[in-house]
Short mmCIF file of C-alpha atoms in Angstrom, two decimals:
data_model
loop_
_atom_site.label_atom_id
_atom_site.label_comp_id
_atom_site.label_asym_id
_atom_site.label_seq_id
_atom_site.Cartn_x
_atom_site.Cartn_y
_atom_site.Cartn_z
CA MET A 1490 51.01 58.94 -4.20
CA TYR A 1491 47.95 61.24 -4.29
CA ASN A 1492 47.01 64.82 -3.54
CA GLU A 1493 43.84 66.44 -2.33
CA THR A 1494 41.76 67.40 -5.43
CA SER A 1495 41.33 71.10 -5.83
CA TRP A 1496 38.11 72.78 -6.92
CA ASP A 1497 39.60 73.61 -10.35
CA GLU A 1498 40.80 70.05 -10.81
CA ALA A 1499 37.34 68.68 -9.99
CA GLU A 1500 35.77 71.08 -12.52
CA LEU A 1501 38.17 69.78 -15.20
CA ILE A 1502 37.41 66.17 -14.30
CA LEU A 1503 33.69 66.79 -14.57
CA ALA A 1504 34.21 68.52 -17.99
CA ASN A 1505 36.04 65.44 -19.20
CA ALA A 1506 33.24 63.20 -17.85
CA ARG A 1507 30.72 65.23 -19.90
CA GLN A 1508 32.75 64.85 -23.04
CA ALA A 1509 33.36 61.14 -22.41
CA PHE A 1510 29.65 60.57 -22.06
CA ARG A 1511 29.02 61.89 -25.51
CA GLU A 1512 31.92 59.88 -26.91
CA LEU A 1513 30.82 56.72 -25.20
CA LYS A 1514 27.63 56.72 -27.35
CA LYS A 1515 29.85 55.78 -30.28
CA TYR A 1516 31.09 52.60 -28.51
CA SER A 1517 29.09 49.44 -28.70
CA ILE A 1518 27.93 47.39 -25.78
CA ARG A 1519 30.54 44.76 -26.76
CA GLN A 1520 33.29 47.34 -26.57
CA ARG A 1521 32.17 48.37 -23.07
CA ALA A 1522 32.08 44.74 -21.99
CA SER A 1523 35.59 44.20 -23.38
CA PHE A 1524 36.76 47.25 -21.36
CA MET A 1525 35.15 45.77 -18.20
CA ARG A 1526 36.83 42.39 -18.64
CA THR A 1527 40.19 44.16 -19.17
CA ILE A 1528 39.61 46.06 -15.87
CA ALA A 1529 39.14 42.69 -14.19
CA VAL A 1530 42.40 41.48 -15.66
CA GLU A 1531 44.24 44.63 -14.42
CA ILE A 1532 42.84 44.28 -10.91
CA GLU A 1533 44.18 40.74 -10.74
CA ALA A 1534 47.49 41.89 -12.04
CA LEU A 1535 47.94 44.19 -8.98
CA GLY A 1536 48.75 41.01 -7.14
CA ASP A 1537 50.12 41.09 -3.62
CA GLU A 1538 50.65 44.77 -3.63
CA LEU A 1539 46.90 45.40 -3.56
CA ILE A 1540 46.30 42.88 -0.79
CA LYS A 1541 49.14 44.22 1.39
CA THR A 1542 48.11 47.81 0.84
CA ALA A 1543 44.53 47.15 1.82
CA MET A 1544 45.62 45.12 4.90
CA ALA A 1545 47.73 48.05 6.10
CA GLU A 1546 44.92 50.54 5.59
CA THR A 1547 41.89 48.59 6.80
CA ASN A 1548 43.09 45.87 9.27
CA LEU A 1549 41.22 43.35 7.22
CA THR A 1550 42.83 39.87 7.04
CA GLU A 1551 44.65 38.53 4.02
CA PRO A 1552 42.13 35.68 3.34
CA ARG A 1553 39.19 38.07 3.62
CA LEU A 1554 40.81 40.47 1.12
CA ILE A 1555 41.77 37.76 -1.28
CA GLY A 1556 38.18 36.59 -1.26
CA GLU A 1557 36.95 40.09 -1.79
CA ARG A 1558 39.29 40.63 -4.71
CA ALA A 1559 37.94 37.46 -6.35
CA ARG A 1560 34.47 38.83 -5.76
CA THR A 1561 35.31 42.12 -7.38
CA ILE A 1562 36.79 40.42 -10.41
CA LEU A 1563 33.63 38.35 -10.60
CA GLN A 1564 31.46 41.49 -10.60
CA TRP A 1565 33.31 43.06 -13.52
CA ASN A 1566 33.17 39.88 -15.59
CA SER A 1567 29.63 38.89 -14.79
CA TYR A 1568 28.31 42.40 -15.31
CA ALA A 1569 30.15 42.54 -18.62
CA ASN A 1570 28.45 39.28 -19.64
CA TYR A 1571 25.04 40.57 -18.66
CA ALA A 1572 25.64 43.90 -20.42
CA GLU A 1573 26.22 41.93 -23.66
CA LEU A 1574 23.17 39.79 -23.01
CA GLY A 1575 21.09 42.94 -23.24
CA ASN A 1576 18.12 41.95 -21.01
CA TRP A 1577 18.67 45.03 -18.88
CA MET A 1578 17.63 47.22 -21.80
CA ASP A 1579 14.12 45.60 -21.74
CA VAL A 1580 13.74 46.16 -25.51
CA ARG A 1581 10.21 46.53 -26.68
CA ILE A 1582 9.18 46.87 -30.34
CA ASP A 1583 5.62 47.50 -31.63
CA THR A 1584 5.73 47.58 -35.35
CA ALA A 1585 3.46 49.55 -37.70
CA SER A 1586 2.21 46.20 -39.15
CA ARG A 1587 0.37 45.23 -35.98
CA THR A 1588 -3.48 45.35 -35.93
CA LEU A 1589 -5.12 48.78 -35.92
CA SER A 1590 -1.83 50.72 -35.93
CA LYS A 1591 0.24 52.58 -38.54
CA THR A 1592 2.91 53.75 -36.02
CA ASP A 1593 6.24 52.00 -35.39
CA ILE A 1594 7.40 52.48 -31.80
CA ARG A 1595 10.57 50.96 -30.26
CA LYS A 1596 11.80 51.35 -26.69
CA THR A 1597 15.19 50.72 -25.11
CA ALA A 1598 17.23 51.84 -22.09
CA VAL A 1599 19.77 54.56 -22.45
CA ALA A 1600 22.51 55.81 -20.16
CA LEU A 1601 21.67 58.63 -17.74
CA GLY A 1602 25.02 60.40 -17.90
CA PRO A 1603 28.14 60.79 -15.60
CA VAL A 1604 27.69 59.01 -12.19
CA ALA A 1605 29.27 60.00 -8.94
CA VAL A 1606 30.20 57.07 -6.68
CA PHE A 1607 30.90 57.21 -2.93
CA GLY A 1608 32.36 53.90 -1.85
CA ALA A 1609 32.21 52.06 1.37
CA GLY A 1610 34.91 51.77 4.05
CA ASN A 1611 34.29 48.19 4.92
CA PHE A 1612 34.77 46.77 1.40
CA PRO A 1613 37.81 48.42 -0.09
CA PHE A 1614 37.57 46.47 -3.30
CA ALA A 1615 33.97 45.26 -3.98
CA PHE A 1616 32.18 48.44 -2.87
CA SER A 1617 34.79 51.13 -3.44
CA THR A 1618 36.71 52.61 -6.35
CA ALA A 1619 36.41 49.54 -8.61
CA GLY A 1620 33.23 48.22 -6.90
CA GLY A 1621 29.92 47.16 -8.19
CA ASP A 1622 28.58 50.63 -8.52
CA THR A 1623 31.39 51.66 -10.82
CA ALA A 1624 31.03 48.48 -12.87
CA SER A 1625 27.25 48.89 -13.17
CA ALA A 1626 27.57 52.49 -14.32
CA ILE A 1627 30.19 51.76 -16.95
CA ALA A 1628 28.13 48.72 -18.22
CA ALA A 1629 25.22 51.17 -18.72
CA GLY A 1630 27.43 53.54 -20.71
CA CYS A 1631 28.01 56.12 -17.98
CA PRO A 1632 31.34 57.74 -17.08
CA VAL A 1633 32.16 57.53 -13.44
CA VAL A 1634 33.67 59.96 -10.93
CA VAL A 1635 34.62 58.31 -7.69
CA LYS A 1636 35.08 60.06 -4.41
CA ALA A 1637 38.03 58.07 -2.93
CA HIS A 1638 37.30 56.77 0.50
CA PRO A 1639 39.49 58.46 3.12
CA GLY A 1640 39.83 55.21 5.12
CA HIS A 1641 41.86 53.41 2.33
CA PRO A 1642 43.21 56.10 -0.16
CA LYS A 1643 46.21 54.11 -1.27
CA THR A 1644 44.07 51.19 -2.12
CA CYS A 1645 41.82 53.51 -4.09
CA VAL A 1646 44.83 54.78 -6.01
CA LEU A 1647 45.87 51.34 -7.01
CA MET A 1648 42.38 50.46 -8.18
CA ALA A 1649 42.20 53.68 -10.19
CA GLN A 1650 45.51 52.92 -11.82
CA ALA A 1651 44.20 49.47 -12.90
CA ILE A 1652 41.11 51.08 -14.49
CA GLU A 1653 43.26 53.60 -16.27
CA LYS A 1654 45.51 50.97 -17.72
CA ALA A 1655 42.47 49.09 -19.04
CA ARG A 1656 41.15 52.36 -20.53
CA VAL A 1657 44.35 52.91 -22.43
CA LYS A 1658 44.52 49.39 -23.63
CA CYS A 1659 40.90 49.45 -24.82
CA ARG A 1660 41.21 52.95 -26.28
CA MET A 1661 38.23 54.19 -24.34
CA PRO A 1662 37.69 57.95 -24.11
CA GLU A 1663 39.58 59.94 -21.46
CA GLY A 1664 37.22 60.88 -18.78
CA VAL A 1665 35.29 57.65 -18.76
CA PHE A 1666 36.69 57.14 -15.17
CA ALA A 1667 38.25 59.53 -12.77
CA GLN A 1668 38.80 59.69 -8.98
CA VAL A 1669 38.89 62.67 -6.66
CA TYR A 1670 40.60 62.80 -3.31
CA SER A 1671 39.49 64.81 -0.23
CA THR A 1672 39.29 64.26 3.54
CA GLY A 1673 36.61 66.93 3.77
CA ILE A 1674 33.08 67.04 2.39
CA GLU A 1675 33.32 70.04 -0.04
CA ILE A 1676 34.48 68.09 -3.11
CA GLY A 1677 31.91 65.45 -2.47
CA GLN A 1678 29.24 68.17 -2.23
CA LEU A 1679 30.47 69.60 -5.49
CA LEU A 1680 29.98 66.24 -7.23
CA VAL A 1681 26.42 65.86 -5.99
CA LYS A 1682 25.39 69.43 -6.92
CA HIS A 1683 27.25 69.75 -10.24
CA GLU A 1684 25.05 69.82 -13.43
CA VAL A 1685 27.28 67.26 -15.10
CA ILE A 1686 26.43 64.49 -12.61
CA LYS A 1687 23.21 62.71 -13.41
CA ALA A 1688 23.07 60.08 -10.67
CA VAL A 1689 24.83 59.18 -7.41
CA ALA A 1690 25.66 55.80 -5.87
CA PHE A 1691 26.55 55.70 -2.18
CA THR A 1692 27.30 52.92 0.33
CA GLY A 1693 27.70 53.89 4.03
CA SER A 1694 25.94 55.44 6.96
CA PHE A 1695 22.37 56.68 7.17
CA LYS A 1696 23.60 60.16 8.05
CA GLY A 1697 25.90 60.36 4.96
CA GLY A 1698 23.38 58.80 2.60
CA LYS A 1699 20.52 61.02 3.80
CA ALA A 1700 22.68 64.14 3.40
CA ILE A 1701 23.55 63.27 -0.15
CA ALA A 1702 20.00 62.44 -1.04
CA ASP A 1703 18.73 65.74 0.46
CA LEU A 1704 21.41 67.77 -1.46
CA ALA A 1705 20.55 65.99 -4.79
CA ALA A 1706 16.82 66.72 -4.27
CA GLN A 1707 17.59 70.40 -3.77
CA ARG A 1708 19.27 70.82 -7.23
CA HIS A 1709 17.63 72.81 -9.96
CA GLU A 1710 17.58 69.39 -11.80
CA PRO A 1711 17.04 66.81 -9.01
CA ILE A 1712 18.82 63.57 -9.69
CA PRO A 1713 18.43 60.01 -8.42
CA VAL A 1714 20.55 58.90 -5.43
CA PHE A 1715 20.97 55.13 -4.91
CA ALA A 1716 22.15 55.15 -1.31
CA GLU A 1717 22.57 51.90 0.73
CA MET A 1718 22.60 53.15 4.36
CA GLY A 1719 22.77 50.11 6.57
CA SER A 1720 20.28 48.01 8.49
CA ILE A 1721 19.72 46.08 11.73
CA ASN A 1722 18.57 42.97 9.79
CA PRO A 1723 16.06 41.43 12.23
CA VAL A 1724 16.12 37.70 12.92
CA PHE A 1725 12.82 36.16 14.07
CA LEU A 1726 13.18 33.02 16.22
CA LEU A 1727 10.14 30.92 15.79
CA PRO A 1728 9.15 28.37 18.50
CA GLU A 1729 9.28 24.88 16.84
CA LYS A 1730 12.73 25.48 15.23
CA LEU A 1731 14.09 26.92 18.51
CA ARG A 1732 12.84 23.88 20.44
CA MET A 1733 14.64 21.55 18.00
CA GLU A 1734 18.02 23.42 17.49
CA ALA A 1735 18.43 26.21 20.10
CA ALA A 1736 22.11 25.60 20.75
CA GLN A 1737 23.07 25.19 17.10
CA VAL A 1738 21.22 28.36 16.09
CA ALA A 1739 23.03 30.26 18.89
CA ASP A 1740 26.36 29.25 17.59
CA GLN A 1741 25.47 30.13 14.05
CA PHE A 1742 24.12 33.47 15.16
CA ILE A 1743 27.25 34.48 17.05
CA ALA A 1744 29.35 33.46 14.05
CA SER A 1745 27.30 35.82 11.91
CA VAL A 1746 27.39 38.69 14.41
CA THR A 1747 31.18 38.56 14.76
CA LEU A 1748 32.01 37.88 11.10
CA GLY A 1749 34.26 40.69 9.94
CA VAL A 1750 33.98 42.17 13.48
CA GLY A 1751 30.38 42.91 12.69
CA GLN A 1752 31.35 45.38 10.02
CA PHE A 1753 28.78 44.35 7.48
CA CYS A 1754 25.60 46.25 6.48
CA THR A 1755 23.89 42.83 6.74
CA ASN A 1756 25.07 42.15 10.31
CA PRO A 1757 22.10 40.65 12.27
CA GLY A 1758 21.70 43.39 14.90
CA LEU A 1759 18.35 42.29 16.22
CA MET A 1760 16.77 39.02 17.39
CA VAL A 1761 13.09 38.62 18.21
CA GLY A 1762 11.91 35.66 20.24
CA ILE A 1763 9.01 34.53 22.53
CA ALA A 1764 9.69 34.04 26.22
CA GLY A 1765 9.81 30.48 27.47
CA ASP A 1766 12.05 27.45 28.09
CA ASP A 1767 13.14 27.22 24.42
CA LEU A 1768 14.22 30.93 24.37
CA ASN A 1769 16.01 30.33 27.64
CA THR A 1770 17.95 27.45 26.20
CA PHE A 1771 18.86 29.58 23.23
CA THR A 1772 19.87 32.48 25.44
CA ALA A 1773 22.11 30.27 27.54
CA ALA A 1774 23.89 28.96 24.51
CA LEU A 1775 24.11 32.47 23.10
CA LYS A 1776 25.83 33.76 26.23
CA ASN A 1777 28.41 30.99 26.16
CA ALA A 1778 29.12 31.56 22.46
CA ALA A 1779 29.51 35.33 22.99
CA VAL A 1780 31.82 34.99 26.05
CA ASN A 1781 34.16 32.76 24.00
CA ALA A 1782 34.23 34.98 20.90
CA ALA A 1783 37.62 36.61 20.39
CA PRO A 1784 37.75 40.39 19.85
CA ALA A 1785 39.28 41.61 16.62
CA THR A 1786 40.66 44.85 15.24
CA MET A 1787 38.13 47.02 13.42
CA LEU A 1788 38.71 48.89 10.19
CA HIS A 1789 40.24 52.00 11.69
CA PRO A 1790 40.16 53.93 15.04
CA GLY A 1791 37.21 56.08 13.97
CA ILE A 1792 35.11 52.92 13.37
CA ALA A 1793 36.12 51.47 16.72
CA GLN A 1794 35.30 54.70 18.53
CA ASN A 1795 31.93 54.87 16.78
CA PHE A 1796 31.23 51.27 17.85
CA GLU A 1797 32.04 52.08 21.49
CA HIS A 1798 29.87 55.20 21.42
CA THR A 1799 26.76 53.67 19.75
CA ARG A 1800 26.97 50.55 21.76
CA SER A 1801 27.24 52.51 25.01
CA ASN A 1802 24.26 54.60 24.00
CA ALA A 1803 22.19 51.45 23.27
CA LEU A 1804 23.21 49.80 26.54
CA GLN A 1805 22.32 52.97 28.55
CA GLN A 1806 18.74 52.94 27.36
CA SER A 1807 16.13 52.18 30.03
CA GLU A 1808 15.52 48.46 30.74
CA VAL A 1809 18.29 47.20 28.45
CA THR A 1810 20.26 44.39 30.01
CA VAL A 1811 23.72 43.07 28.91
CA LEU A 1812 23.28 39.31 28.43
CA ALA A 1813 26.88 38.59 27.52
CA GLN A 1814 30.11 40.14 26.36
CA SER A 1815 33.36 38.57 25.07
CA GLY A 1816 35.35 37.39 28.08
CA ILE A 1817 38.67 37.62 26.22
CA ALA A 1818 40.66 40.77 26.87
CA LYS A 1819 40.65 43.16 23.90
CA ALA A 1820 43.42 45.45 22.50
CA GLU A 1821 43.11 49.00 21.27
CA ASN A 1822 40.70 49.54 18.37
CA GLN A 1823 39.25 46.04 18.77
CA GLY A 1824 35.49 45.22 18.77
CA ASP A 1825 34.23 42.64 21.31
CA ALA A 1826 31.03 40.67 20.87
CA THR A 1827 28.12 42.04 22.92
CA ILE A 1828 24.63 40.71 23.34
CA ALA A 1829 21.88 42.70 25.10
CA SER A 1830 18.23 42.10 25.85
CA VAL A 1831 15.05 44.13 26.18
CA SER A 1832 11.29 43.57 26.40
CA ALA A 1833 9.13 43.93 23.33
CA ALA A 1834 7.14 46.81 24.91
CA THR A 1835 10.28 48.79 25.67
CA PHE A 1836 11.75 48.13 22.21
CA ILE A 1837 8.55 49.28 20.49
CA ALA A 1838 8.40 52.47 22.62
CA ASN A 1839 12.05 53.53 22.23
CA PRO A 1840 13.21 54.43 18.67
CA ALA A 1841 16.84 54.66 19.98
CA LEU A 1842 16.89 50.82 20.13
CA HIS A 1843 16.01 50.61 16.46
CA GLN A 1844 19.30 52.24 15.38
CA GLU A 1845 22.24 50.28 13.88
CA VAL A 1846 25.29 49.62 16.12
CA PHE A 1847 27.96 49.08 13.50
CA GLY A 1848 30.05 46.26 14.92
CA PRO A 1849 29.71 42.86 16.74
CA TYR A 1850 26.55 43.70 18.60
CA SER A 1851 22.97 42.42 18.67
CA LEU A 1852 19.89 43.01 20.71
CA LEU A 1853 17.45 40.26 21.80
CA VAL A 1854 13.82 41.45 21.95
CA VAL A 1855 11.78 39.20 24.23
CA CYS A 1856 8.12 38.94 23.39
CA GLN A 1857 5.46 37.56 25.74
CA ASN A 1858 3.49 35.96 22.94
CA ALA A 1859 2.97 35.84 19.17
CA ASP A 1860 0.93 38.99 19.16
CA GLU A 1861 3.83 40.98 20.66
CA MET A 1862 6.13 39.53 17.98
CA LEU A 1863 3.70 40.90 15.36
CA ALA A 1864 3.81 44.26 17.08
CA VAL A 1865 7.63 44.26 17.02
CA ALA A 1866 7.57 43.51 13.33
CA GLU A 1867 5.07 46.34 12.69
CA ALA A 1868 7.43 48.78 14.58
CA ILE A 1869 10.54 47.96 12.62
CA GLU A 1870 11.46 50.32 9.71
CA GLY A 1871 12.84 49.34 6.31
CA GLN A 1872 15.62 46.86 6.26
CA LEU A 1873 18.07 45.24 3.77
CA THR A 1874 17.29 41.78 5.11
CA ALA A 1875 15.07 39.87 7.49
CA THR A 1876 15.54 36.27 8.64
CA PHE A 1877 13.26 33.62 10.02
CA ILE A 1878 14.65 30.73 11.96
CA ALA A 1879 11.70 28.46 11.47
CA THR A 1880 10.34 25.05 10.51
CA SER A 1881 7.79 24.75 7.73
CA ASN A 1882 5.11 24.46 10.50
CA ASP A 1883 6.38 27.69 12.06
CA LEU A 1884 5.95 29.50 8.72
CA ALA A 1885 2.50 28.11 8.17
CA GLU A 1886 1.36 29.16 11.65
CA ASN A 1887 2.86 32.69 11.30
CA GLN A 1888 1.77 33.86 7.80
CA THR A 1889 0.60 37.29 8.96
CA LEU A 1890 4.05 37.82 10.56
CA THR A 1891 5.89 36.77 7.38
CA GLN A 1892 3.70 39.06 5.27
CA ILE A 1893 4.43 42.04 7.56
CA VAL A 1894 8.16 41.39 7.43
CA GLN A 1895 8.13 41.07 3.64
CA GLU A 1896 6.82 44.63 3.54
CA ARG A 1897 9.91 45.78 5.43
CA CYS A 1898 12.87 44.18 3.69
CA GLY A 1899 14.59 43.59 0.38
CA ARG A 1900 15.74 40.06 0.99
CA ILE A 1901 13.96 37.54 3.33
CA ILE A 1902 15.83 34.43 4.53
CA VAL A 1903 14.95 31.20 6.14
CA ASN A 1904 17.38 29.18 8.28
CA GLN A 1905 20.48 31.01 7.02
CA PHE A 1906 22.06 34.19 8.20
CA PRO A 1907 22.17 37.47 6.19
CA THR A 1908 25.93 38.17 6.32
CA GLY A 1909 27.21 37.37 2.87
CA VAL A 1910 25.57 38.89 -0.28
CA GLU A 1911 25.94 36.63 -3.26
CA VAL A 1912 26.73 38.21 -6.67
CA CYS A 1913 23.95 36.84 -8.90
CA LEU A 1914 20.99 38.06 -10.90
CA ALA A 1915 18.35 37.03 -8.39
CA MET A 1916 19.99 38.94 -5.51
CA HIS A 1917 18.29 42.10 -4.30
CA HIS A 1918 20.60 44.14 -2.05
CA GLY A 1919 18.32 47.02 -1.20
CA GLY A 1920 15.25 47.64 0.84
CA PRO A 1921 12.63 50.14 1.95
CA TYR A 1922 13.71 53.42 3.53
CA PRO A 1923 15.74 53.99 5.67
CA ALA A 1924 17.81 50.97 4.50
CA THR A 1925 18.10 52.63 1.04
CA THR A 1926 16.78 55.67 -0.75
CA ASN A 1927 15.32 53.63 -3.53
CA SER A 1928 13.91 50.15 -2.74
CA ALA A 1929 13.25 49.29 -6.44
CA HIS A 1930 16.92 48.81 -7.21
CA THR A 1931 19.82 46.66 -6.07
CA SER A 1932 23.45 47.47 -5.55
CA VAL A 1933 24.60 43.82 -5.95
CA GLY A 1934 24.01 41.76 -8.99
CA ALA A 1935 23.87 42.87 -12.70
CA ASP A 1936 20.35 44.24 -12.31
CA GLY A 1937 22.21 47.09 -10.63
CA ILE A 1938 23.01 48.32 -14.16
CA LYS A 1939 19.41 49.48 -14.54
CA ARG A 1940 19.92 52.16 -11.86
CA PHE A 1941 21.88 54.21 -14.37
CA THR A 1942 19.58 54.07 -17.31
CA ARG A 1943 16.24 55.55 -18.42
CA PRO A 1944 13.73 54.41 -21.07
CA LEU A 1945 13.68 56.08 -24.45
CA SER A 1946 11.14 55.43 -27.20
CA PHE A 1947 11.87 55.90 -30.85
CA GLN A 1948 8.85 56.57 -33.07
CA ASN A 1949 8.87 56.16 -36.81
CA TRP A 1950 12.69 56.16 -37.11
CA PRO A 1951 14.57 54.87 -40.17
CA ASN A 1952 15.96 51.43 -39.34
CA GLU A 1953 19.56 52.34 -40.20
CA HIS A 1954 19.48 55.21 -37.65
CA LEU A 1955 18.07 53.21 -34.71
CA PRO A 1956 20.28 51.92 -31.85
CA GLU A 1957 21.57 48.46 -32.69
CA GLU A 1958 19.28 46.69 -30.26
CA LEU A 1959 16.21 48.20 -31.97
CA GLN A 1960 17.23 47.51 -35.58
CA ASN A 1961 15.29 45.01 -37.60
CA ALA A 1962 18.20 42.51 -37.99
CA ASN A 1963 18.89 42.40 -34.25
CA PRO A 1964 22.66 42.54 -34.77
CA LEU A 1965 23.32 42.33 -30.95
CA GLU A 1966 21.24 39.11 -30.80
CA VAL A 1967 19.37 40.28 -27.69
CA TRP A 1968 15.97 39.17 -26.47
CA ARG A 1969 13.23 41.64 -27.49
CA THR A 1970 9.51 41.82 -26.96
CA ILE A 1971 8.15 42.28 -30.53
CA ASN A 1972 4.40 42.90 -30.77
CA ASN A 1973 3.95 41.36 -27.31
CA GLU A 1974 6.02 38.26 -28.09
CA LEU A 1975 9.56 37.65 -26.52
CA THR A 1976 11.93 36.56 -29.29
CA LEU A 1977 15.44 36.59 -30.60
CA GLU A 1978 14.22 36.65 -34.20
CA PRO A 1979 14.88 39.58 -36.50
CA ILE A 1980 12.04 41.59 -37.98
CA GLY A 1981 11.46 40.65 -41.57
CA GLN A 1982 10.07 43.92 -42.85
CA PRO A 1983 11.59 47.48 -42.69
CA VAL A 1984 9.79 50.27 -40.87
CA ALA A 1985 6.80 51.45 -42.79
CA GLY A 1986 7.48 54.47 -45.02
CA TYR A 1987 11.28 53.85 -45.48
#
């Protein structure tokens, strides 16, 4: 069904991507959007074969994969809609007719060039071959070369076939999308280092993302790497809320920790609370919920082995206590819910406890007072998310804490849990390093299109030779800031001098 990609084959794929980038400039935003919607149709047309193939390769359940397929289709359609809307181009026009100026300057966003995408193992549809990174890059006008994930190669093949069918139907240039296959790292390194590639998107481990970012930075022409590298997603348990709903919060917490066998980058791997009767009540309920949580099969044996190894390493750290573990016998390659505990002072002093354990695991950090909770927040590195379980009074009384935590995350949540990342324009799925390599951008939501663009100003250009979004008549009907006013209106007069 697929073969390992040779070095020569990869070189040809990259040459085609270079040519496709030049050809794509002749295609309008509306043509790209139509292509994207056709990809969504072709993904849906894969039907049961796609679901069953992914089930066999990943051990994910049928309902979960059906939901993820719907999310993937939503991404292609919603990003297509946003591409046509044009806001992501941030069009600015300052005409020669404005006060004290005789120069016409117009700015838009243009595509960077071919993009290399490294997909995630835990989302074989939404963050892999036909995932949000690929959709965002194509929306921006960039060809894509995907490194197929070795954990679900057959699923990757099916998705690539769907994209190719859409390409042929829409008469898009050959080379606008391609996929390479390799179980080693050499082909992936070639993509990152090759002069044709102008940006990289990655979802996975810190080790993998950091290696790619370092490699890209060492190029003669360094390129941006948008790597999402995981997170421990701290949850701060504030006193009044815990006093009111300790048992309910514990049940919700275990449900979040065990969702998808904990195989989410937004899994809440850290809890921070203040010692006392309310935290004791919470802990008792947490133990009961964890003991009764059923183990489940992880993505593949390598993930299960990594979970066992990293969990064991965390539990072997000095002064770490196991609070609870699933009491239900587990089978091979299954992950079982595990909750551990440690003092705030020990957590702060031991960086090993700050590392992600990818699976159904969480660590409770017990603080002696509010000042220690502040110190824990100060010690935590960049995160994708942070959560407050809190009443309005709790938030009012802990404003310094909430400000510190805002400095360390890309999404801050109150009285909900971070698992689940909604596809919408207001979503920011990113965060300060080491959660990502670029905290200014998101990998979920149509704002992710902006990752693969750069600004370009046109000065004193003839109207008929400008990109459509900059032309006087505004043929794309996009919002534009003209002489400091946001408007849909066309410009009445031609550029001075033409």
